[in-house]
């Protein structure tokens, strides 16, 4: 595992899953700090290694009038502010090669979006920063094919790489998680389950992605039971006003109970190994 190599990451000896969580996009400093403060309090109590997640920009929107960000440098500075304020590492996604070096100045983990994980130059640029690289499995890719994406990172001299499963396209407007992929991909790198994006309902005629947040705990429990190393979930204090992906987010008020249940389940899984 690469957890111990991430600055500021706490509770790495707890035998818990690690958590990547926060809002979909950085909408402003106050909202980011508010969400981070609540998650840090919960994860410290439960001894869950925690990385704050927030996109500094959203390049893959369905419609041209969708929210894409508040400005790259402004959002990245907010991510740094979160890290400094709460002493936690941060993760953000990048969309083009020039983003890699820029974002690496502010965050600890660079994430490659699922739509872009086959883009060799982008993956290599992320790897060459020396940061941990989180590869989102493409919705169109098999678990077995992710070994090639991992190899692009390691062949670039960086062995700090994770794979995150965010579901596979099921028809035109739904996603499904094939949990058989978890043990397969663990042969290549630590595996994270992106619970909330796995419950997206994309390609709606309105141009706004739908979701099934009522299924978040079901998918998260299944991920822990099948041995994922980490859980990814987006959360907001009011998903109804979130500027991106509100339809599949977890309400921040429900996070503590969910994580408490997952920690209990993790202890059971650990006892069976």
PDB file of C-alpha atoms in Angstrom:
ATOM      1  CA  UNK A   1       0.000   0.000   0.000  1.00  0.00           C
ATOM      2  CA  UNK A   2       1.055   3.593  -0.623  1.00  0.00           C
ATOM      3  CA  UNK A   3      -0.848   5.173   2.254  1.00  0.00           C
ATOM      4  CA  UNK A   4       2.142   5.696   4.488  1.00  0.00           C
ATOM      5  CA  UNK A   5       3.805   7.688   1.697  1.00  0.00           C
ATOM      6  CA  UNK A   6       1.084  10.347   1.629  1.00  0.00           C
ATOM      7  CA  UNK A   7       1.960  13.366   3.796  1.00  0.00           C
ATOM      8  CA  UNK A   8      -0.438  14.168   6.642  1.00  0.00           C
ATOM      9  CA  UNK A   9      -2.433  10.925   6.308  1.00  0.00           C
ATOM     10  CA  UNK A  10      -3.481   9.713   9.755  1.00  0.00           C
ATOM     11  CA  UNK A  11      -4.724   6.373  11.147  1.00  0.00           C
ATOM     12  CA  UNK A  12      -2.849   4.280   8.571  1.00  0.00           C
ATOM     13  CA  UNK A  13      -2.359   1.528  11.155  1.00  0.00           C
ATOM     14  CA  UNK A  14      -6.067   1.196  12.005  1.00  0.00           C
ATOM     15  CA  UNK A  15      -6.808  -1.699   9.607  1.00  0.00           C
ATOM     16  CA  UNK A  16      -9.713   0.343   8.255  1.00  0.00           C
ATOM     17  CA  UNK A  17     -10.412   1.165   4.627  1.00  0.00           C
ATOM     18  CA  UNK A  18      -9.221   4.607   3.571  1.00  0.00           C
ATOM     19  CA  UNK A  19     -11.704   7.273   2.494  1.00  0.00           C
ATOM     20  CA  UNK A  20     -11.662   9.728  -0.407  1.00  0.00           C
ATOM     21  CA  UNK A  21     -14.539  12.106   0.174  1.00  0.00           C
ATOM     22  CA  UNK A  22     -15.723  15.655  -0.286  1.00  0.00           C
ATOM     23  CA  UNK A  23     -17.802  17.660  -2.750  1.00  0.00           C
ATOM     24  CA  UNK A  24     -17.830  16.921  -6.450  1.00  0.00           C
ATOM     25  CA  UNK A  25     -16.475  20.380  -7.284  1.00  0.00           C
ATOM     26  CA  UNK A  26     -14.923  23.202  -5.308  1.00  0.00           C
ATOM     27  CA  UNK A  27     -17.672  25.834  -5.310  1.00  0.00           C
ATOM     28  CA  UNK A  28     -16.032  28.178  -2.810  1.00  0.00           C
ATOM     29  CA  UNK A  29     -13.833  28.258   0.276  1.00  0.00           C
ATOM     30  CA  UNK A  30     -16.587  28.345   2.900  1.00  0.00           C
ATOM     31  CA  UNK A  31     -18.354  25.263   1.534  1.00  0.00           C
ATOM     32  CA  UNK A  32     -15.108  23.312   1.169  1.00  0.00           C
ATOM     33  CA  UNK A  33     -13.990  24.064   4.730  1.00  0.00           C
ATOM     34  CA  UNK A  34     -17.442  23.284   6.116  1.00  0.00           C
ATOM     35  CA  UNK A  35     -17.553  19.880   4.452  1.00  0.00           C
ATOM     36  CA  UNK A  36     -13.946  19.048   5.304  1.00  0.00           C
ATOM     37  CA  UNK A  37     -14.371  19.957   8.972  1.00  0.00           C
ATOM     38  CA  UNK A  38     -17.296  17.583   9.373  1.00  0.00           C
ATOM     39  CA  UNK A  39     -15.601  14.681   7.591  1.00  0.00           C
ATOM     40  CA  UNK A  40     -12.347  15.151   9.524  1.00  0.00           C
ATOM     41  CA  UNK A  41     -14.250  15.041  12.813  1.00  0.00           C
ATOM     42  CA  UNK A  42     -15.989  11.796  11.819  1.00  0.00           C
ATOM     43  CA  UNK A  43     -12.921  10.062  10.397  1.00  0.00           C
ATOM     44  CA  UNK A  44     -10.757  11.004  13.373  1.00  0.00           C
ATOM     45  CA  UNK A  45     -13.341   9.479  15.721  1.00  0.00           C
ATOM     46  CA  UNK A  46     -13.579   6.293  13.652  1.00  0.00           C
ATOM     47  CA  UNK A  47      -9.827   6.207  12.871  1.00  0.00           C
ATOM     48  CA  UNK A  48     -10.331   6.137   9.114  1.00  0.00           C
ATOM     49  CA  UNK A  49      -7.420   7.350   6.942  1.00  0.00           C
ATOM     50  CA  UNK A  50      -8.910  10.310   5.085  1.00  0.00           C
ATOM     51  CA  UNK A  51      -8.103  12.265   1.909  1.00  0.00           C
ATOM     52  CA  UNK A  52     -10.246  15.323   1.083  1.00  0.00           C
ATOM     53  CA  UNK A  53     -11.628  15.198  -2.460  1.00  0.00           C
ATOM     54  CA  UNK A  54     -12.652  18.151  -4.592  1.00  0.00           C
ATOM     55  CA  UNK A  55     -12.420  18.851  -8.326  1.00  0.00           C
ATOM     56  CA  UNK A  56     -10.726  22.138  -9.124  1.00  0.00           C
ATOM     57  CA  UNK A  57     -12.585  22.153 -12.431  1.00  0.00           C
ATOM     58  CA  UNK A  58     -15.172  19.995 -14.190  1.00  0.00           C
ATOM     59  CA  UNK A  59     -14.250  19.545 -17.831  1.00  0.00           C
ATOM     60  CA  UNK A  60     -16.582  16.642 -18.669  1.00  0.00           C
ATOM     61  CA  UNK A  61     -20.015  18.253 -18.502  1.00  0.00           C
ATOM     62  CA  UNK A  62     -23.050  17.133 -20.490  1.00  0.00           C
ATOM     63  CA  UNK A  63     -24.090  20.665 -21.463  1.00  0.00           C
ATOM     64  CA  UNK A  64     -22.125  23.755 -22.374  1.00  0.00           C
ATOM     65  CA  UNK A  65     -23.988  25.780 -19.721  1.00  0.00           C
ATOM     66  CA  UNK A  66     -23.135  23.370 -16.882  1.00  0.00           C
ATOM     67  CA  UNK A  67     -20.921  24.543 -13.997  1.00  0.00           C
ATOM     68  CA  UNK A  68     -17.232  23.918 -14.678  1.00  0.00           C
ATOM     69  CA  UNK A  69     -15.507  25.730 -11.834  1.00  0.00           C
ATOM     70  CA  UNK A  70     -14.625  28.971 -10.073  1.00  0.00           C
ATOM     71  CA  UNK A  71     -11.213  29.326 -11.694  1.00  0.00           C
ATOM     72  CA  UNK A  72      -8.336  26.867 -11.655  1.00  0.00           C
ATOM     73  CA  UNK A  73      -5.883  28.660  -9.382  1.00  0.00           C
ATOM     74  CA  UNK A  74      -8.621  29.868  -7.035  1.00  0.00           C
ATOM     75  CA  UNK A  75      -9.959  26.339  -6.554  1.00  0.00           C
ATOM     76  CA  UNK A  76      -6.502  24.822  -6.147  1.00  0.00           C
ATOM     77  CA  UNK A  77      -5.658  27.384  -3.477  1.00  0.00           C
ATOM     78  CA  UNK A  78      -8.823  26.351  -1.629  1.00  0.00           C
ATOM     79  CA  UNK A  79      -7.682  22.730  -1.727  1.00  0.00           C
ATOM     80  CA  UNK A  80      -4.364  23.827  -0.219  1.00  0.00           C
ATOM     81  CA  UNK A  81      -6.280  25.810   2.419  1.00  0.00           C
ATOM     82  CA  UNK A  82      -8.270  22.701   3.369  1.00  0.00           C
ATOM     83  CA  UNK A  83      -5.049  20.715   3.700  1.00  0.00           C
ATOM     84  CA  UNK A  84      -3.359  23.335   5.849  1.00  0.00           C
ATOM     85  CA  UNK A  85      -6.407  24.004   8.020  1.00  0.00           C
ATOM     86  CA  UNK A  86      -7.224  20.393   8.885  1.00  0.00           C
ATOM     87  CA  UNK A  87      -3.848  18.713   8.322  1.00  0.00           C
ATOM     88  CA  UNK A  88      -5.246  16.282   5.737  1.00  0.00           C
ATOM     89  CA  UNK A  89      -4.036  15.315   2.255  1.00  0.00           C
ATOM     90  CA  UNK A  90      -6.100  16.211  -0.801  1.00  0.00           C
ATOM     91  CA  UNK A  91      -7.007  14.738  -4.189  1.00  0.00           C
ATOM     92  CA  UNK A  92      -8.260  16.376  -7.381  1.00  0.00           C
ATOM     93  CA  UNK A  93      -8.818  15.198 -10.942  1.00  0.00           C
ATOM     94  CA  UNK A  94      -6.948  16.464 -13.986  1.00  0.00           C
ATOM     95  CA  UNK A  95      -8.080  16.552 -17.597  1.00  0.00           C
ATOM     96  CA  UNK A  96      -5.094  17.590 -19.708  1.00  0.00           C
ATOM     97  CA  UNK A  97      -1.342  17.160 -19.526  1.00  0.00           C
ATOM     98  CA  UNK A  98      -0.690  20.734 -18.434  1.00  0.00           C
ATOM     99  CA  UNK A  99      -2.965  20.214 -15.420  1.00  0.00           C
ATOM    100  CA  UNK A 100      -0.644  17.601 -13.916  1.00  0.00           C
ATOM    101  CA  UNK A 101       2.298  19.783 -12.885  1.00  0.00           C
ATOM    102  CA  UNK A 102      -0.002  22.646 -11.940  1.00  0.00           C
ATOM    103  CA  UNK A 103      -2.250  20.570  -9.660  1.00  0.00           C
ATOM    104  CA  UNK A 104       0.725  18.699  -8.175  1.00  0.00           C
ATOM    105  CA  UNK A 105       1.848  21.977  -6.609  1.00  0.00           C
ATOM    106  CA  UNK A 106      -1.306  22.003  -4.475  1.00  0.00           C
ATOM    107  CA  UNK A 107      -2.525  18.426  -3.856  1.00  0.00           C
ATOM    108  CA  UNK A 108      -1.176  15.018  -2.822  1.00  0.00           C
ATOM    109  CA  UNK A 109      -3.045  12.707  -5.204  1.00  0.00           C
ATOM    110  CA  UNK A 110      -3.815  13.236  -8.889  1.00  0.00           C
ATOM    111  CA  UNK A 111      -6.911  11.513 -10.237  1.00  0.00           C
ATOM    112  CA  UNK A 112      -7.443  10.481 -13.848  1.00  0.00           C
ATOM    113  CA  UNK A 113     -11.151  10.595 -14.794  1.00  0.00           C
ATOM    114  CA  UNK A 114     -12.721   7.409 -16.114  1.00  0.00           C
ATOM    115  CA  UNK A 115     -13.368   8.909 -19.551  1.00  0.00           C
ATOM    116  CA  UNK A 116      -9.646   9.726 -19.883  1.00  0.00           C
ATOM    117  CA  UNK A 117      -7.894   6.731 -18.356  1.00  0.00           C
ATOM    118  CA  UNK A 118      -6.743   5.450 -21.776  1.00  0.00           C
ATOM    119  CA  UNK A 119      -5.073   8.794 -22.584  1.00  0.00           C
ATOM    120  CA  UNK A 120      -1.420   7.775 -22.373  1.00  0.00           C
ATOM    121  CA  UNK A 121       0.103  11.268 -22.323  1.00  0.00           C
ATOM    122  CA  UNK A 122      -2.216  12.362 -19.507  1.00  0.00           C
ATOM    123  CA  UNK A 123      -1.485   9.291 -17.369  1.00  0.00           C
ATOM    124  CA  UNK A 124       2.254   9.610 -17.921  1.00  0.00           C
ATOM    125  CA  UNK A 125       2.194  13.330 -17.092  1.00  0.00           C
ATOM    126  CA  UNK A 126       0.476  12.549 -13.795  1.00  0.00           C
ATOM    127  CA  UNK A 127       2.934   9.741 -13.029  1.00  0.00           C
ATOM    128  CA  UNK A 128       5.953  11.935 -13.722  1.00  0.00           C
ATOM    129  CA  UNK A 129       4.947  14.399 -10.984  1.00  0.00           C
ATOM    130  CA  UNK A 130       5.790  11.700  -8.419  1.00  0.00           C
ATOM    131  CA  UNK A 131       2.386  12.096  -6.783  1.00  0.00           C
ATOM    132  CA  UNK A 132       0.074   9.181  -6.057  1.00  0.00           C
ATOM    133  CA  UNK A 133      -2.027   8.575  -9.192  1.00  0.00           C
ATOM    134  CA  UNK A 134      -5.630   7.407  -8.822  1.00  0.00           C
ATOM    135  CA  UNK A 135      -6.846   5.799 -12.049  1.00  0.00           C
ATOM    136  CA  UNK A 136     -10.613   5.722 -12.478  1.00  0.00           C
ATOM    137  CA  UNK A 137     -11.619   2.575 -14.369  1.00  0.00           C
ATOM    138  CA  UNK A 138     -13.337   3.521 -17.593  1.00  0.00           C
ATOM    139  CA  UNK A 139     -17.043   2.660 -17.694  1.00  0.00           C
ATOM    140  CA  UNK A 140     -16.221   0.904 -20.966  1.00  0.00           C
ATOM    141  CA  UNK A 141     -13.231  -1.097 -19.682  1.00  0.00           C
ATOM    142  CA  UNK A 142     -12.855  -4.550 -18.192  1.00  0.00           C
ATOM    143  CA  UNK A 143     -11.113  -5.017 -14.828  1.00  0.00           C
ATOM    144  CA  UNK A 144      -8.369  -6.986 -16.580  1.00  0.00           C
ATOM    145  CA  UNK A 145      -7.599  -4.126 -18.971  1.00  0.00           C
ATOM    146  CA  UNK A 146      -6.728  -1.815 -16.076  1.00  0.00           C
ATOM    147  CA  UNK A 147      -3.375  -3.557 -15.674  1.00  0.00           C
ATOM    148  CA  UNK A 148      -2.222  -1.669 -18.779  1.00  0.00           C
ATOM    149  CA  UNK A 149      -3.206   1.687 -17.295  1.00  0.00           C
ATOM    150  CA  UNK A 150      -1.328   0.800 -14.101  1.00  0.00           C
ATOM    151  CA  UNK A 151       1.714  -0.205 -16.152  1.00  0.00           C
ATOM    152  CA  UNK A 152       1.795   3.230 -17.795  1.00  0.00           C
ATOM    153  CA  UNK A 153       2.275   4.713 -14.341  1.00  0.00           C
ATOM    154  CA  UNK A 154       4.841   2.217 -13.106  1.00  0.00           C
ATOM    155  CA  UNK A 155       6.788   2.307 -16.380  1.00  0.00           C
ATOM    156  CA  UNK A 156       7.073   6.056 -15.818  1.00  0.00           C
ATOM    157  CA  UNK A 157       8.996   5.363 -12.594  1.00  0.00           C
ATOM    158  CA  UNK A 158       6.085   5.833 -10.194  1.00  0.00           C
ATOM    159  CA  UNK A 159       4.792   2.898  -8.138  1.00  0.00           C
ATOM    160  CA  UNK A 160       2.258   5.003  -6.237  1.00  0.00           C
ATOM    161  CA  UNK A 161      -0.920   4.084  -8.077  1.00  0.00           C
ATOM    162  CA  UNK A 162      -4.500   3.121  -7.196  1.00  0.00           C
ATOM    163  CA  UNK A 163      -7.411   1.869  -9.274  1.00  0.00           C
ATOM    164  CA  UNK A 164     -10.911   3.178  -8.590  1.00  0.00           C
ATOM    165  CA  UNK A 165     -13.954   1.322  -9.921  1.00  0.00           C
ATOM    166  CA  UNK A 166     -16.868   3.639 -10.650  1.00  0.00           C
ATOM    167  CA  UNK A 167     -19.195   1.142 -12.317  1.00  0.00           C
ATOM    168  CA  UNK A 168     -19.701  -0.061 -15.867  1.00  0.00           C
ATOM    169  CA  UNK A 169     -22.255   1.188 -18.380  1.00  0.00           C
ATOM    170  CA  UNK A 170     -25.426  -0.874 -18.296  1.00  0.00           C
ATOM    171  CA  UNK A 171     -27.481   0.203 -21.278  1.00  0.00           C
ATOM    172  CA  UNK A 172     -27.550   3.895 -22.083  1.00  0.00           C
ATOM    173  CA  UNK A 173     -28.680   5.417 -18.779  1.00  0.00           C
ATOM    174  CA  UNK A 174     -27.477   3.253 -15.921  1.00  0.00           C
ATOM    175  CA  UNK A 175     -24.365   1.934 -14.207  1.00  0.00           C
ATOM    176  CA  UNK A 176     -23.665  -1.411 -12.555  1.00  0.00           C
ATOM    177  CA  UNK A 177     -20.755  -2.541 -10.354  1.00  0.00           C
ATOM    178  CA  UNK A 178     -19.283  -5.949 -11.147  1.00  0.00           C
ATOM    179  CA  UNK A 179     -17.732  -6.904  -7.820  1.00  0.00           C
ATOM    180  CA  UNK A 180     -15.813  -9.740  -9.481  1.00  0.00           C
ATOM    181  CA  UNK A 181     -13.463  -6.991 -10.634  1.00  0.00           C
ATOM    182  CA  UNK A 182     -12.309  -6.121  -7.120  1.00  0.00           C
ATOM    183  CA  UNK A 183     -10.052  -9.161  -6.526  1.00  0.00           C
ATOM    184  CA  UNK A 184      -8.933  -9.027 -10.161  1.00  0.00           C
ATOM    185  CA  UNK A 185      -7.760  -5.419  -9.978  1.00  0.00           C
ATOM    186  CA  UNK A 186      -6.163  -5.919  -6.551  1.00  0.00           C
ATOM    187  CA  UNK A 187      -3.582  -7.995  -8.422  1.00  0.00           C
ATOM    188  CA  UNK A 188      -2.440  -4.753 -10.080  1.00  0.00           C
ATOM    189  CA  UNK A 189      -2.854  -2.040  -7.417  1.00  0.00           C
ATOM    190  CA  UNK A 190      -4.873  -1.064  -4.325  1.00  0.00           C
ATOM    191  CA  UNK A 191      -8.545  -0.822  -5.275  1.00  0.00           C
ATOM    192  CA  UNK A 192     -11.019   1.906  -4.345  1.00  0.00           C
ATOM    193  CA  UNK A 193     -14.778   1.734  -4.904  1.00  0.00           C
ATOM    194  CA  UNK A 194     -16.381   4.977  -6.046  1.00  0.00           C
ATOM    195  CA  UNK A 195     -19.781   4.452  -4.494  1.00  0.00           C
ATOM    196  CA  UNK A 196     -21.581   7.605  -5.573  1.00  0.00           C
ATOM    197  CA  UNK A 197     -20.498   7.709  -9.228  1.00  0.00           C
ATOM    198  CA  UNK A 198     -21.376   4.013  -9.510  1.00  0.00           C
ATOM    199  CA  UNK A 199     -24.955   5.092  -8.843  1.00  0.00           C
ATOM    200  CA  UNK A 200     -25.112   7.730 -11.557  1.00  0.00           C
ATOM    201  CA  UNK A 201     -27.775   7.587 -14.229  1.00  0.00           C
ATOM    202  CA  UNK A 202     -26.016   9.367 -17.097  1.00  0.00           C
ATOM    203  CA  UNK A 203     -27.185  10.464 -20.530  1.00  0.00           C
ATOM    204  CA  UNK A 204     -30.566  11.803 -19.424  1.00  0.00           C
ATOM    205  CA  UNK A 205     -32.460  13.703 -22.111  1.00  0.00           C
ATOM    206  CA  UNK A 206     -32.343  16.825 -19.910  1.00  0.00           C
ATOM    207  CA  UNK A 207     -28.549  16.839 -20.079  1.00  0.00           C
ATOM    208  CA  UNK A 208     -28.376  16.599 -16.280  1.00  0.00           C
ATOM    209  CA  UNK A 209     -27.128  13.309 -14.805  1.00  0.00           C
ATOM    210  CA  UNK A 210     -29.470  11.472 -12.446  1.00  0.00           C
ATOM    211  CA  UNK A 211     -28.616   9.065  -9.649  1.00  0.00           C
ATOM    212  CA  UNK A 212     -29.694   6.570  -6.972  1.00  0.00           C
ATOM    213  CA  UNK A 213     -28.386   7.885  -3.641  1.00  0.00           C
ATOM    214  CA  UNK A 214     -30.791   5.553  -1.824  1.00  0.00           C
ATOM    215  CA  UNK A 215     -28.452   2.708  -2.833  1.00  0.00           C
ATOM    216  CA  UNK A 216     -25.233   4.235  -1.463  1.00  0.00           C
ATOM    217  CA  UNK A 217     -25.043   2.093   1.671  1.00  0.00           C
ATOM    218  CA  UNK A 218     -25.874  -1.083  -0.258  1.00  0.00           C
ATOM    219  CA  UNK A 219     -23.021  -0.568  -2.728  1.00  0.00           C
ATOM    220  CA  UNK A 220     -20.586   0.591  -0.030  1.00  0.00           C
ATOM    221  CA  UNK A 221     -21.270  -2.456   2.144  1.00  0.00           C
ATOM    222  CA  UNK A 222     -20.758  -4.751  -0.839  1.00  0.00           C
ATOM    223  CA  UNK A 223     -17.445  -3.060  -1.552  1.00  0.00           C
ATOM    224  CA  UNK A 224     -16.167  -3.623   1.982  1.00  0.00           C
ATOM    225  CA  UNK A 225     -17.370  -7.225   1.902  1.00  0.00           C
ATOM    226  CA  UNK A 226     -15.466  -7.905  -1.325  1.00  0.00           C
ATOM    227  CA  UNK A 227     -12.228  -6.452   0.037  1.00  0.00           C
ATOM    228  CA  UNK A 228     -11.773  -2.968  -1.404  1.00  0.00           C
ATOM    229  CA  UNK A 229      -8.909  -0.994   0.090  1.00  0.00           C
ATOM    230  CA  UNK A 230     -10.661   2.345  -0.085  1.00  0.00           C
ATOM    231  CA  UNK A 231     -14.073   3.971  -0.420  1.00  0.00           C
ATOM    232  CA  UNK A 232     -14.731   7.052  -2.539  1.00  0.00           C
ATOM    233  CA  UNK A 233     -17.922   9.025  -2.071  1.00  0.00           C
ATOM    234  CA  UNK A 234     -18.988  12.563  -2.772  1.00  0.00           C
ATOM    235  CA  UNK A 235     -20.945  14.407  -0.107  1.00  0.00           C
ATOM    236  CA  UNK A 236     -22.472  17.831   0.431  1.00  0.00           C
ATOM    237  CA  UNK A 237     -24.432  19.542   3.199  1.00  0.00           C
ATOM    238  CA  UNK A 238     -27.222  20.167   0.652  1.00  0.00           C
ATOM    239  CA  UNK A 239     -26.953  18.019  -2.484  1.00  0.00           C
ATOM    240  CA  UNK A 240     -30.001  19.766  -3.950  1.00  0.00           C
ATOM    241  CA  UNK A 241     -27.953  22.941  -4.458  1.00  0.00           C
ATOM    242  CA  UNK A 242     -24.637  21.297  -5.373  1.00  0.00           C
ATOM    243  CA  UNK A 243     -23.375  22.643  -8.683  1.00  0.00           C
ATOM    244  CA  UNK A 244     -22.283  19.211  -9.944  1.00  0.00           C
ATOM    245  CA  UNK A 245     -23.487  15.622  -9.390  1.00  0.00           C
ATOM    246  CA  UNK A 246     -25.944  16.472  -6.640  1.00  0.00           C
ATOM    247  CA  UNK A 247     -28.319  13.737  -7.813  1.00  0.00           C
ATOM    248  CA  UNK A 248     -26.047  10.910  -6.657  1.00  0.00           C
ATOM    249  CA  UNK A 249     -24.309  12.531  -3.662  1.00  0.00           C
ATOM    250  CA  UNK A 250     -24.624  11.468  -0.031  1.00  0.00           C
ATOM    251  CA  UNK A 251     -26.062  14.100   2.278  1.00  0.00           C
ATOM    252  CA  UNK A 252     -23.395  15.067   4.796  1.00  0.00           C
ATOM    253  CA  UNK A 253     -25.824  14.427   7.659  1.00  0.00           C
ATOM    254  CA  UNK A 254     -25.879  10.715   6.771  1.00  0.00           C
ATOM    255  CA  UNK A 255     -22.123  10.220   6.555  1.00  0.00           C
ATOM    256  CA  UNK A 256     -21.346   9.397  10.193  1.00  0.00           C
ATOM    257  CA  UNK A 257     -23.882   6.591  10.461  1.00  0.00           C
ATOM    258  CA  UNK A 258     -22.786   5.099   7.152  1.00  0.00           C
ATOM    259  CA  UNK A 259     -19.081   5.159   8.010  1.00  0.00           C
ATOM    260  CA  UNK A 260     -19.782   3.717  11.457  1.00  0.00           C
ATOM    261  CA  UNK A 261     -21.600   0.809   9.823  1.00  0.00           C
ATOM    262  CA  UNK A 262     -18.790   0.302   7.313  1.00  0.00           C
ATOM    263  CA  UNK A 263     -16.132   0.258  10.056  1.00  0.00           C
ATOM    264  CA  UNK A 264     -18.150  -2.403  11.900  1.00  0.00           C
ATOM    265  CA  UNK A 265     -18.355  -4.440   8.704  1.00  0.00           C
ATOM    266  CA  UNK A 266     -14.625  -3.965   8.056  1.00  0.00           C
ATOM    267  CA  UNK A 267     -13.825  -5.462  11.459  1.00  0.00           C
ATOM    268  CA  UNK A 268     -15.852  -8.549  10.544  1.00  0.00           C
ATOM    269  CA  UNK A 269     -14.122  -8.849   7.168  1.00  0.00           C
ATOM    270  CA  UNK A 270     -10.717  -8.494   8.864  1.00  0.00           C
ATOM    271  CA  UNK A 271     -11.582 -11.295  11.303  1.00  0.00           C
ATOM    272  CA  UNK A 272     -12.291 -13.683   8.415  1.00  0.00           C
ATOM    273  CA  UNK A 273      -8.928 -13.207   6.698  1.00  0.00           C
TER     274      UNK A 273
END
